[in-house]
mmCIF file of C-alpha atoms in Angstrom:
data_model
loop_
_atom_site.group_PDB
_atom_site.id
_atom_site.type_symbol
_atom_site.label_atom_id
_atom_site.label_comp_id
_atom_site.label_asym_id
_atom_site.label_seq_id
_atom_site.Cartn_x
_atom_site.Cartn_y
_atom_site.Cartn_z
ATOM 1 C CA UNK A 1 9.566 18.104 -7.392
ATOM 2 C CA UNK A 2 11.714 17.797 -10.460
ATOM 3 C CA UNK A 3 12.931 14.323 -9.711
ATOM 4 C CA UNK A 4 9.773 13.172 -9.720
ATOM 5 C CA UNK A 5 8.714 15.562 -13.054
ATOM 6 C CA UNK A 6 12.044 13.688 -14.481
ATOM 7 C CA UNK A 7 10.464 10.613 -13.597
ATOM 8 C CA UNK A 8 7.341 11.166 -15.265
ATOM 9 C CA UNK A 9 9.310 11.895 -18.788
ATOM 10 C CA UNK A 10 11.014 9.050 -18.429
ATOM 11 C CA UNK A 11 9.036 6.326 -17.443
ATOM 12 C CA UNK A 12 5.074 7.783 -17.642
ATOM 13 C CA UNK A 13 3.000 6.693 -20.833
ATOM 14 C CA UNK A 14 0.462 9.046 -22.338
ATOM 15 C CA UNK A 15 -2.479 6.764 -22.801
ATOM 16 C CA UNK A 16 -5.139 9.596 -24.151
ATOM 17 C CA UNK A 17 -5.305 13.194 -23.271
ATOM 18 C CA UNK A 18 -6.583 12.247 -19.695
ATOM 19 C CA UNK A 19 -4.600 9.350 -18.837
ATOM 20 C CA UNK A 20 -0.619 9.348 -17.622
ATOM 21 C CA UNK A 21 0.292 6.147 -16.851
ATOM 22 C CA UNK A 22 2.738 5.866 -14.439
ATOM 23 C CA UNK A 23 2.824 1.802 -13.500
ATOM 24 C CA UNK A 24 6.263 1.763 -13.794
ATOM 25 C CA UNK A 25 7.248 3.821 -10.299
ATOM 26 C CA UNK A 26 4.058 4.578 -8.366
ATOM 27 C CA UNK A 27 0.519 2.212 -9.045
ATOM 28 C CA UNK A 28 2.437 -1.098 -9.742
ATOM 29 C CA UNK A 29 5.723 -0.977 -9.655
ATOM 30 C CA UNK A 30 7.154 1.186 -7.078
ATOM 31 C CA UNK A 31 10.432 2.600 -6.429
ATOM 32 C CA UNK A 32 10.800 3.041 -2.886
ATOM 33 C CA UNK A 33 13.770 5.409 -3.004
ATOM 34 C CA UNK A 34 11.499 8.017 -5.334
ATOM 35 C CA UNK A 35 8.781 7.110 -2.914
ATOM 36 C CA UNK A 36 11.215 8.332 0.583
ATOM 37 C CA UNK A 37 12.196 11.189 -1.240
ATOM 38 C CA UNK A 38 8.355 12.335 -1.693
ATOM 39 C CA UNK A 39 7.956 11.350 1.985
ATOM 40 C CA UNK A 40 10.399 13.579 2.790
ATOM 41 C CA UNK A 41 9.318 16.388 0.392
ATOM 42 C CA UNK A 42 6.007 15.851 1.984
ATOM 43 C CA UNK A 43 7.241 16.028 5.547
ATOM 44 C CA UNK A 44 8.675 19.607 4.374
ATOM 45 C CA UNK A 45 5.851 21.190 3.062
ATOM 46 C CA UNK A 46 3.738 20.361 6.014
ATOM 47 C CA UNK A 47 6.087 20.735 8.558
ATOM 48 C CA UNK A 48 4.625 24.259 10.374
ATOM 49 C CA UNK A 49 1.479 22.274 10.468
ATOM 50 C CA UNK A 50 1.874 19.774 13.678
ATOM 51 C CA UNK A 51 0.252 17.207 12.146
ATOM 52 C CA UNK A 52 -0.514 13.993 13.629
ATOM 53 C CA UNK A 53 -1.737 11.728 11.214
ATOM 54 C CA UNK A 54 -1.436 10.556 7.695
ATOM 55 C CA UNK A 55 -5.008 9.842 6.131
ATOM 56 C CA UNK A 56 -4.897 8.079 2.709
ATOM 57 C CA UNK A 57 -6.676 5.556 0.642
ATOM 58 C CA UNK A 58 -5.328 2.082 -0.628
ATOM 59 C CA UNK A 59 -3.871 1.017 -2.586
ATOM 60 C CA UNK A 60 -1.581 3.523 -4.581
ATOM 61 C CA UNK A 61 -1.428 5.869 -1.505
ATOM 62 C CA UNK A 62 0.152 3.926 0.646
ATOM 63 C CA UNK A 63 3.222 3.843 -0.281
ATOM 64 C CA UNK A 64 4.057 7.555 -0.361
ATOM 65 C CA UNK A 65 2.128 8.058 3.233
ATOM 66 C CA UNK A 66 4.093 5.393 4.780
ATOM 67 C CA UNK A 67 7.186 7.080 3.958
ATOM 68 C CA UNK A 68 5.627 11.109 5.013
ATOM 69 C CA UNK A 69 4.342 9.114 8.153
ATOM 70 C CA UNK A 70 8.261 7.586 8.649
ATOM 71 C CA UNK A 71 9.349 11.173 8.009
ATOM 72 C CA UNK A 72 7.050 12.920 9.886
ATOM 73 C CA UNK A 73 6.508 10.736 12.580
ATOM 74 C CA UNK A 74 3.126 9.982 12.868
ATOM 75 C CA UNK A 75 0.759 6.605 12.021
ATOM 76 C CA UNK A 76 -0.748 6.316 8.806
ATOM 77 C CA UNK A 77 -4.494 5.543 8.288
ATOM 78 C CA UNK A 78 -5.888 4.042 4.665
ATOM 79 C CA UNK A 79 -9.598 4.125 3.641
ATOM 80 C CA UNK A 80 -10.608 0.726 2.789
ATOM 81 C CA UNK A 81 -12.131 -0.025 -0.925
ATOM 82 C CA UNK A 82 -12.996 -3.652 0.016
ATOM 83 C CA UNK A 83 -15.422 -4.555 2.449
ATOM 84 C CA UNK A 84 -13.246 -5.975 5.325
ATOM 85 C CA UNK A 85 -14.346 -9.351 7.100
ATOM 86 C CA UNK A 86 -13.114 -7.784 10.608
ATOM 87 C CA UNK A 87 -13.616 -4.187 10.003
ATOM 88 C CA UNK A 88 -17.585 -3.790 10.446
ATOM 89 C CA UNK A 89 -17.792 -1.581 13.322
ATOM 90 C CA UNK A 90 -17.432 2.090 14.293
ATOM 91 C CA UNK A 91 -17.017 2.939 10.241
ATOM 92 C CA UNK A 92 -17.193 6.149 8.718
ATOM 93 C CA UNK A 93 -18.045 6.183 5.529
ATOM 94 C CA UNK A 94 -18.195 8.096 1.599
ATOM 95 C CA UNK A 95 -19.102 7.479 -1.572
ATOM 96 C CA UNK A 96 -16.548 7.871 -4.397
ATOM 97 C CA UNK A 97 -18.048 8.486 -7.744
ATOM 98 C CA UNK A 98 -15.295 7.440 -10.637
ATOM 99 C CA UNK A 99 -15.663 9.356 -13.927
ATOM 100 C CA UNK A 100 -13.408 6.590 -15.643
ATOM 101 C CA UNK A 101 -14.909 3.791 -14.376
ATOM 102 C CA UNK A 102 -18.414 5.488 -14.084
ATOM 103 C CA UNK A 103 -19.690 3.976 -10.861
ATOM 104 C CA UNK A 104 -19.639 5.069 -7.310
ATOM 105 C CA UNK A 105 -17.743 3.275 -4.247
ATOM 106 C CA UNK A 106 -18.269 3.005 -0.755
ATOM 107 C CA UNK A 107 -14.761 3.838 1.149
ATOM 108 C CA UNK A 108 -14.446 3.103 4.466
ATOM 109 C CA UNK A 109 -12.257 4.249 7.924
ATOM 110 C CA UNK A 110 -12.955 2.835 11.474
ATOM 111 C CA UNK A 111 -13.897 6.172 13.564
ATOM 112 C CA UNK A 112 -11.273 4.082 16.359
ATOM 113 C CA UNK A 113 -8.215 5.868 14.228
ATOM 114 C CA UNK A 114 -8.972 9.497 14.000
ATOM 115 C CA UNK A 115 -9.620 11.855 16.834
ATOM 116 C CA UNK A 116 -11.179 14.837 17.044
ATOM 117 C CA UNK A 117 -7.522 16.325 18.565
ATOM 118 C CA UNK A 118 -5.959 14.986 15.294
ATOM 119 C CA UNK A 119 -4.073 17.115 12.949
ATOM 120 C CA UNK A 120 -4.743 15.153 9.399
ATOM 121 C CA UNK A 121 -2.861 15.621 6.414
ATOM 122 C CA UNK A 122 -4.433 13.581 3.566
ATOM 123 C CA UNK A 123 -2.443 12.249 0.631
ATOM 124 C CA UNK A 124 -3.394 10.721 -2.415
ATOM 125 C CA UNK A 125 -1.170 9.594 -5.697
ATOM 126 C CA UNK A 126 -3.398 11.228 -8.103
ATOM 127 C CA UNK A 127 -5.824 14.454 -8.312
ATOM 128 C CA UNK A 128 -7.988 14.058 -11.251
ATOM 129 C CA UNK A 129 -11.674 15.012 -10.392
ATOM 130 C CA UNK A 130 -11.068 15.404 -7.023
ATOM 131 C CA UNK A 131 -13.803 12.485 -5.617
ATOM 132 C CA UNK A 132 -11.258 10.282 -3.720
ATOM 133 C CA UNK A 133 -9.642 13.358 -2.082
ATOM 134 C CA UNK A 134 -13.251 14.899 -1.297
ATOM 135 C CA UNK A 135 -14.542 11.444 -0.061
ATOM 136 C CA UNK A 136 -11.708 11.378 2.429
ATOM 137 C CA UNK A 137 -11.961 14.852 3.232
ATOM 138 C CA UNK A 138 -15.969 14.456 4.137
ATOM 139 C CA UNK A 139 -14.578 11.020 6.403
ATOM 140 C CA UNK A 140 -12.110 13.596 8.129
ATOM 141 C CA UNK A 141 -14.881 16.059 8.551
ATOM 142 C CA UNK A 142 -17.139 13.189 10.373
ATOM 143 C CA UNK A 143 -14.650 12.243 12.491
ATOM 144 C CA UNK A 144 -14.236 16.052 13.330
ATOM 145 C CA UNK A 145 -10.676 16.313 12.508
ATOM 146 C CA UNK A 146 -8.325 19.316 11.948
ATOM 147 C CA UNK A 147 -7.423 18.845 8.038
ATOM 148 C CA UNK A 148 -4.119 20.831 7.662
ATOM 149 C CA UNK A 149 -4.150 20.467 3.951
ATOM 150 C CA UNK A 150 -3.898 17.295 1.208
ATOM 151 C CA UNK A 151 -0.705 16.248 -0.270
ATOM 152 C CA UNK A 152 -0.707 15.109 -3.957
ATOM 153 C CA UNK A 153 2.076 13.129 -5.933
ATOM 154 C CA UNK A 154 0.499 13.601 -9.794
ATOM 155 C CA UNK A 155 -2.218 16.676 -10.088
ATOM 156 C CA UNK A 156 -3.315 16.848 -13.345
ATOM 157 C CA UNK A 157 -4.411 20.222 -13.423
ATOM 158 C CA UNK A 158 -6.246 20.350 -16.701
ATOM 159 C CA UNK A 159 -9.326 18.552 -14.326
ATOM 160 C CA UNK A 160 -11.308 20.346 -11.567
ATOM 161 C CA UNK A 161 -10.007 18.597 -8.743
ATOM 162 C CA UNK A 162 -7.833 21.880 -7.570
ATOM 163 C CA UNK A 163 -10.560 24.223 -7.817
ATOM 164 C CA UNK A 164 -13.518 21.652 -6.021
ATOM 165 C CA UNK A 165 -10.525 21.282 -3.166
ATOM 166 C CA UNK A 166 -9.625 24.467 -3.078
ATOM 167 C CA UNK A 167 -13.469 25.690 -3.300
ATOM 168 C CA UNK A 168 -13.542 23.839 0.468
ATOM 169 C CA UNK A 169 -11.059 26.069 1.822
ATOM 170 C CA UNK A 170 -8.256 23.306 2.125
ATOM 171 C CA UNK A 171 -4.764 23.700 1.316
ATOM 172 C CA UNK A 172 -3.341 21.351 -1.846
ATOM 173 C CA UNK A 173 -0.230 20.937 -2.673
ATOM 174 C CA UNK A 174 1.164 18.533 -5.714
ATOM 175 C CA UNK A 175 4.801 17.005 -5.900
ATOM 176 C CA UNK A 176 3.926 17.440 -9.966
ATOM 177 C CA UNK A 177 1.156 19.668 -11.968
ATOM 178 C CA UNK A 178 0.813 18.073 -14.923
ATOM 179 C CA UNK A 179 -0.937 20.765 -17.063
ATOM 180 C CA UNK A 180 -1.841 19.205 -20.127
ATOM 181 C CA UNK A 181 -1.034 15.487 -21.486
ATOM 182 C CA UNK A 182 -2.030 16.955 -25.620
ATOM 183 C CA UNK A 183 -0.062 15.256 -28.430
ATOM 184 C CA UNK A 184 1.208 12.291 -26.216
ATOM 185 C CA UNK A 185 3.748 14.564 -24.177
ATOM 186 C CA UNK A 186 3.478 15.792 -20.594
ATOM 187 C CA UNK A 187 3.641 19.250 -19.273
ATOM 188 C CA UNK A 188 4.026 20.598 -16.451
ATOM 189 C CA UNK A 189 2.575 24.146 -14.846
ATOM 190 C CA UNK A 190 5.156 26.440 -14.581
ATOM 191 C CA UNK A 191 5.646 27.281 -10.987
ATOM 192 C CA UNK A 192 8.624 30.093 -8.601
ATOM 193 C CA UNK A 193 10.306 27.528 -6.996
ATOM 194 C CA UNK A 194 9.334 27.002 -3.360
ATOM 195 C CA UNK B 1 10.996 -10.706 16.249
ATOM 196 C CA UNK B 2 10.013 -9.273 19.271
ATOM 197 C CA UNK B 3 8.989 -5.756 18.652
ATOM 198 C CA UNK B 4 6.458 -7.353 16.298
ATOM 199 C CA UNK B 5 5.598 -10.120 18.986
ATOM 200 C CA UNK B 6 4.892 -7.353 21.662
ATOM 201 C CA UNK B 7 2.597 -5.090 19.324
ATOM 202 C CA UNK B 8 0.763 -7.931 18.044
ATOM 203 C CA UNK B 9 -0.080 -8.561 21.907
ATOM 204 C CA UNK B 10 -0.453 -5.163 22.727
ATOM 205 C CA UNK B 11 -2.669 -4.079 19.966
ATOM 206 C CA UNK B 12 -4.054 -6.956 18.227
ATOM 207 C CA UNK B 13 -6.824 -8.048 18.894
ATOM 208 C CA UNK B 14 -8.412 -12.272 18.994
ATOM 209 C CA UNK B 15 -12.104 -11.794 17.287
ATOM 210 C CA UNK B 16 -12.001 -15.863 17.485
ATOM 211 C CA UNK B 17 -10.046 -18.865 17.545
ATOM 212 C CA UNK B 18 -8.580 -18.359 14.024
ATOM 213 C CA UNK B 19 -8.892 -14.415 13.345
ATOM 214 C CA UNK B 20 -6.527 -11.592 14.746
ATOM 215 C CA UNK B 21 -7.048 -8.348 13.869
ATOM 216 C CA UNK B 22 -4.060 -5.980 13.525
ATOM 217 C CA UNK B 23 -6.081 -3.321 12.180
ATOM 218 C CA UNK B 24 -4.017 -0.784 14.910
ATOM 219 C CA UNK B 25 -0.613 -1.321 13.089
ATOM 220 C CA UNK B 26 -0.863 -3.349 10.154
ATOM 221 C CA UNK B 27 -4.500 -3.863 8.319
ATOM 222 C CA UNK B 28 -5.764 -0.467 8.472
ATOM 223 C CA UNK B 29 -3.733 1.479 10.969
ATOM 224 C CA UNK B 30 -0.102 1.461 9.305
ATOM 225 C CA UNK B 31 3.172 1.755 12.139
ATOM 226 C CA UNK B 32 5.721 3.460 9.425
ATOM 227 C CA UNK B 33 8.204 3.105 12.420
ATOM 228 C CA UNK B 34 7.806 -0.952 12.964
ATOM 229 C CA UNK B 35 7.323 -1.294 9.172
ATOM 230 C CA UNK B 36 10.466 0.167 8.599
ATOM 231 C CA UNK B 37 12.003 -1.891 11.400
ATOM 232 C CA UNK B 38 10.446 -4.824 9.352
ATOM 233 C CA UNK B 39 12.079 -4.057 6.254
ATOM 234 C CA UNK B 40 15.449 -3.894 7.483
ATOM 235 C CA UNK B 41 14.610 -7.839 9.317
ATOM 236 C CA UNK B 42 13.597 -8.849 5.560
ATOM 237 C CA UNK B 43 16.712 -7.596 4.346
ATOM 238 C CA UNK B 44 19.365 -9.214 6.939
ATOM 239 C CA UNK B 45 16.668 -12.720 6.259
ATOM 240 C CA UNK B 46 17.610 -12.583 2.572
ATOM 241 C CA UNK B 47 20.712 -10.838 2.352
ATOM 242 C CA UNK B 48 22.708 -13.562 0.639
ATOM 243 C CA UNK B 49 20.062 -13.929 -1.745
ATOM 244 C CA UNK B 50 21.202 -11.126 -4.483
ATOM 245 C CA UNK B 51 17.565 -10.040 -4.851
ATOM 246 C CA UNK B 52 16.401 -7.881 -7.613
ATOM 247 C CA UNK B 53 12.377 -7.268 -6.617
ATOM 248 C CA UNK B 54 10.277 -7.650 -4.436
ATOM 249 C CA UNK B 55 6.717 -9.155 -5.542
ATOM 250 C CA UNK B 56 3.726 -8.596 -2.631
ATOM 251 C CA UNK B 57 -0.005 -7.759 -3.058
ATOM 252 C CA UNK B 58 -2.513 -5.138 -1.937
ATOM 253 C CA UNK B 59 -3.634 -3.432 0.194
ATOM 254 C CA UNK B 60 -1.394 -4.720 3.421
ATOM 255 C CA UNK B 61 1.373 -6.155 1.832
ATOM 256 C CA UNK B 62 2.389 -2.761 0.200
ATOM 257 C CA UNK B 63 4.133 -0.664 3.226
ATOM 258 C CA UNK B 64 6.638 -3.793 4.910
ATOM 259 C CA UNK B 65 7.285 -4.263 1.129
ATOM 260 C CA UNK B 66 8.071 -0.468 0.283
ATOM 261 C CA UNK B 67 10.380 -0.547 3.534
ATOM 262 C CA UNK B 68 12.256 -3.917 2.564
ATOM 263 C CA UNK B 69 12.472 -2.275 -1.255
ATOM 264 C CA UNK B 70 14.193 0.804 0.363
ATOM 265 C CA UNK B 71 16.204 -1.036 3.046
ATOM 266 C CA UNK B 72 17.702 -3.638 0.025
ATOM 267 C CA UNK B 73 17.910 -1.111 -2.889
ATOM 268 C CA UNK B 74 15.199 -3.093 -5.513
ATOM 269 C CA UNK B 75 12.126 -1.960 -6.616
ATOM 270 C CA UNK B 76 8.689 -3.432 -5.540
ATOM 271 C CA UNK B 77 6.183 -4.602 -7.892
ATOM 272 C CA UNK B 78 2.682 -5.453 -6.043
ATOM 273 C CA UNK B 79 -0.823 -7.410 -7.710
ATOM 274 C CA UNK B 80 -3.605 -6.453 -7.939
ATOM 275 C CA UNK B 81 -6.776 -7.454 -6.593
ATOM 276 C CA UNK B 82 -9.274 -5.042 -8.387
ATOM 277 C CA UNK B 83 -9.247 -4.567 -12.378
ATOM 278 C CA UNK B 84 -7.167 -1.435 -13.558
ATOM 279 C CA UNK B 85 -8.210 0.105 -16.688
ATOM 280 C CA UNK B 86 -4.751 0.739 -17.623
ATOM 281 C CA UNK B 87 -3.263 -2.515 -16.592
ATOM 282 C CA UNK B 88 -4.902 -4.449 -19.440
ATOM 283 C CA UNK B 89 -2.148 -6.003 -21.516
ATOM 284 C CA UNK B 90 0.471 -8.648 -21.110
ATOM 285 C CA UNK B 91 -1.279 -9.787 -17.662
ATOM 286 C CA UNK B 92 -0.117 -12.698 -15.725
ATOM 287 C CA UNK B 93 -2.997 -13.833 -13.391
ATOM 288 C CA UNK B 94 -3.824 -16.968 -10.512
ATOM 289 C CA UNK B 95 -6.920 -17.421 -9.017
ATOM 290 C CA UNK B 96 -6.800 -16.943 -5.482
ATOM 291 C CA UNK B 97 -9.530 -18.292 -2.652
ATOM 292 C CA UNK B 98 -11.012 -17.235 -0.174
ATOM 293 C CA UNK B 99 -11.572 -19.449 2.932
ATOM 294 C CA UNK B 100 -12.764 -16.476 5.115
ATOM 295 C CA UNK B 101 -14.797 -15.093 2.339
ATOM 296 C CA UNK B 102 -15.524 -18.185 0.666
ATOM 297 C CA UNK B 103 -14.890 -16.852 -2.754
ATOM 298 C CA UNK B 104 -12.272 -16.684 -5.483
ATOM 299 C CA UNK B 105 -10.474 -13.995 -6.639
ATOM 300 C CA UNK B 106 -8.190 -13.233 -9.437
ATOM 301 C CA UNK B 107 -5.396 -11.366 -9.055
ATOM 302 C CA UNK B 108 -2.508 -9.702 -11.507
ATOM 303 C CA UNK B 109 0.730 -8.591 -12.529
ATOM 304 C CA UNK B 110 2.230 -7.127 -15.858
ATOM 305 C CA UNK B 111 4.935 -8.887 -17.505
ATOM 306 C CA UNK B 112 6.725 -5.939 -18.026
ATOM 307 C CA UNK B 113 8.141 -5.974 -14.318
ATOM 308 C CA UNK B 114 9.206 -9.698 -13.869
ATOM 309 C CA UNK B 115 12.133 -10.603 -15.911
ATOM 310 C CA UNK B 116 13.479 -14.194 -16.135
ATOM 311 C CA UNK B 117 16.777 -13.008 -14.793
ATOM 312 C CA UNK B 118 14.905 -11.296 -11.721
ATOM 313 C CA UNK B 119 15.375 -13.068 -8.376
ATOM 314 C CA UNK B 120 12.171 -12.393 -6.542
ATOM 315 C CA UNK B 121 11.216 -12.301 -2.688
ATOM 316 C CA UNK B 122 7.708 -12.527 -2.623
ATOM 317 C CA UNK B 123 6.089 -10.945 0.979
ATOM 318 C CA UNK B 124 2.660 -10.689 2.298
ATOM 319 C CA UNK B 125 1.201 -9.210 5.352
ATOM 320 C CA UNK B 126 -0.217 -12.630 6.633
ATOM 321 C CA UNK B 127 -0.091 -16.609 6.110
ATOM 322 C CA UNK B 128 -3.321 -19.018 6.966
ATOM 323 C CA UNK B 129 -3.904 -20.922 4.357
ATOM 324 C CA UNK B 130 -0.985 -19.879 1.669
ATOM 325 C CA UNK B 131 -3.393 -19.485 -0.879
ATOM 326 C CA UNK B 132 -2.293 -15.850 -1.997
ATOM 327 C CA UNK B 133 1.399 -16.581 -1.739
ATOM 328 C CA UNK B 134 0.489 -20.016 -3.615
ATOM 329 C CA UNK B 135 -0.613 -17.111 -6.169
ATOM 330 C CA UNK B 136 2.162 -15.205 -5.913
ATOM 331 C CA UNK B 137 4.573 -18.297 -6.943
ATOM 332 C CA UNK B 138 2.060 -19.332 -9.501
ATOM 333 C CA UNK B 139 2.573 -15.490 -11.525
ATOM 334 C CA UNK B 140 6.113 -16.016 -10.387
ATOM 335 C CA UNK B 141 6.813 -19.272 -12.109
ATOM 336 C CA UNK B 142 4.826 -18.098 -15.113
ATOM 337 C CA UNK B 143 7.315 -15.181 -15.770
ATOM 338 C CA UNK B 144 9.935 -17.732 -14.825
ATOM 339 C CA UNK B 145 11.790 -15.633 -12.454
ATOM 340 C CA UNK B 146 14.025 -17.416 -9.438
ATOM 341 C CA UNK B 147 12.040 -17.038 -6.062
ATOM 342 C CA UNK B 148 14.613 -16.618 -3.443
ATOM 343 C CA UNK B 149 11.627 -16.809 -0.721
ATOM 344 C CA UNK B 150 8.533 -15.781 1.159
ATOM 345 C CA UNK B 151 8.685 -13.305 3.381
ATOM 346 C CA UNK B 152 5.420 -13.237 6.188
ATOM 347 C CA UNK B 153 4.613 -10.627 8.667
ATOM 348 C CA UNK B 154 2.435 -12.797 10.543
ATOM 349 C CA UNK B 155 2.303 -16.239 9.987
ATOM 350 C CA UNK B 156 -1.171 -18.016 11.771
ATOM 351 C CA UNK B 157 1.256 -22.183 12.239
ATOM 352 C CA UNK B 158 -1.958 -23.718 13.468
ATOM 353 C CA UNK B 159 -2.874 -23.199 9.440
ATOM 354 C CA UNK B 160 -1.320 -24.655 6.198
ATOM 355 C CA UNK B 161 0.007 -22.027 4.582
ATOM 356 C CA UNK B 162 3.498 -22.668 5.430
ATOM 357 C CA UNK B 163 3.176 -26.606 5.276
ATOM 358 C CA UNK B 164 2.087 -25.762 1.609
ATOM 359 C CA UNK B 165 4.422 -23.852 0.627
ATOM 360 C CA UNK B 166 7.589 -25.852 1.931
ATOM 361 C CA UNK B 167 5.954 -28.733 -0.183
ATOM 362 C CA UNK B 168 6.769 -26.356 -3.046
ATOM 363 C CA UNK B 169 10.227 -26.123 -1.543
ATOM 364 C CA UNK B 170 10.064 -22.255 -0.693
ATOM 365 C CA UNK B 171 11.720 -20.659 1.696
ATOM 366 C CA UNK B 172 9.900 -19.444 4.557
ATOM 367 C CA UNK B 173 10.505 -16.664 6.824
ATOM 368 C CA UNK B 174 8.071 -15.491 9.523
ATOM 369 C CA UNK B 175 8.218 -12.170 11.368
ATOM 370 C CA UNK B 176 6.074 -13.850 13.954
ATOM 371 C CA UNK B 177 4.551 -17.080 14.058
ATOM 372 C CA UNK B 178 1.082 -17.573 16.000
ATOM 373 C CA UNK B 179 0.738 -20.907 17.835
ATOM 374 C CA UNK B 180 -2.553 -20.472 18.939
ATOM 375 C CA UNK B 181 -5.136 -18.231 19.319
ATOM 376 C CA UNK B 182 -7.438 -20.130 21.709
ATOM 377 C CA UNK B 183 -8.788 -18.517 24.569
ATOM 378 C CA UNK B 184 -8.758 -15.086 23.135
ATOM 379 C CA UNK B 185 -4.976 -15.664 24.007
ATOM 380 C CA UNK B 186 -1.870 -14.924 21.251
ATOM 381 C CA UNK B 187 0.686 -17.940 21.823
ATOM 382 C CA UNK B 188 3.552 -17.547 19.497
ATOM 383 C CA UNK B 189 6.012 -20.627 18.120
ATOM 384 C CA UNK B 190 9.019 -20.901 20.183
ATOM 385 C CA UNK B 191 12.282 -20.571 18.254
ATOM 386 C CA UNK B 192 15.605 -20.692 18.828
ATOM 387 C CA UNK B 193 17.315 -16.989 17.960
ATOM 388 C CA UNK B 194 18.480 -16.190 14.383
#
């Protein structure tokens, strides 16, 4: 999505070789008009796929699934991080181990908002290692969910998150492929257009 | 505003005389639909206002605020509850409590995205006891932007979050305002129509 690529270059800070920071549009700030239009992109790429609900996982995800789910027309459903006061029953439940932060967290979805008819598309605002998007894919799998694929807005593709994804048999696409963030710039993967 | 007033009896749900739980639509569960709907009531609320951002916090206060962001054409900047390991610099901070969970929390927001000439509306999912958009004003005042108002999805009146913050001489503006939740029964404030 070049807008978005655009975006990146413009706004995105190269902290290290592993870490884009991109506070300015998507895990601080947020432009809502960049976040429709990845909705929408979203809502295109998936489109064949009949799905029926948006599973993602707060707090940087919920912006861009609110706007698929306006799109598409379907609720969206976000893992919790927290422990929730009133949200104690009925959970299903997976542990996300963070390489940057190097400790494991419980995330958490009442089994009251997916069904086994559902038709899940799970999106996520980064794919890194891949641990948030395979902790939500092994809550979809308890809940016993169709996953039609998982929607990225920044993959950086120089990390294994693809390949452990893609090892599971499930469809992932990225709005950008960031392939390498050497020297302090950003690159992209060359892709055909779609 | 009634589509809110008739979900919130339709799907929320009275765990006691001072919790609802609107976990179906708003909490966990995300309408994009009614959040959308939402937006566009912040918008007309503070039209005359000349906003420039929006200021809210996560998890819950993130999609209505995406949606009002879109609907008025400003971007949204949202604090954080949780430490970021690339949010480290130029932080403003308040210390939030807890009734409910009898604990204090700290929450933040960089510098970079409140400017003195900014004029904020602040909006959060729910108001009991004001003490997160007491927090809000507090890193508002600190950047020393102009806070046009609070916007509230859910205001609980029987609480005294809103009696605190007109003492601050805020704004208000509820969504929907809960009289009374006794008797496992949602009563909402009468008002006369905007």
């Amino acid at each position: 999505m070049e807008r978005l690529q655009q975006k990146i270059i413009e706004e995105g800070k190269v902290l290290s070789n592993e870490v884009l920071k991109v506070d300015a549009f998507l895990n601080h700030q947020i432009d809502p008009v960049l976040m429709k239009e990845m909705g929408q992109e979203f809502a295109r790429l998936f489109a064949e796929d009949g799905i029926t609900k948006i599973l993602t996982i707060e707090s940087s995800g919920i912006a861009p699934s609110v706007m698929a789910g306006l799109e598409m027309g379907v609720p969206v459903v976000f893992a919790r991080k927290r422990q929730s006061l009133t949200l104690t029953e009925g959970l299903l439940t997976a542990d996300v181990y963070s390489f940057t932060k190097q400790q494991s967290n419980r995330i958490a979805v009442s089994n009251a908002f997916l069904n086994k008819e559902d038709r899940v598309l799970i999106i996520d605002d980064f794919l890194a290692n891949g641990q948030a998007a395979l902790g939500l894919l092994n809550i979809a799998e308890q809940a016993g969910v169709h996953v039609a694929g998982i929607g990225i807005v920044i993959e950086k593709s120089f990390q294994e998150g693809r390949k452990l994804l893609e090892e599971k048999n499930v469809r992932v696409e990225s709005l950008a492929r960031v392939q390498s963030l050497e020297n302090g710039q950003v690159t992209f993967v060359e892709e055909a257009r779609a």
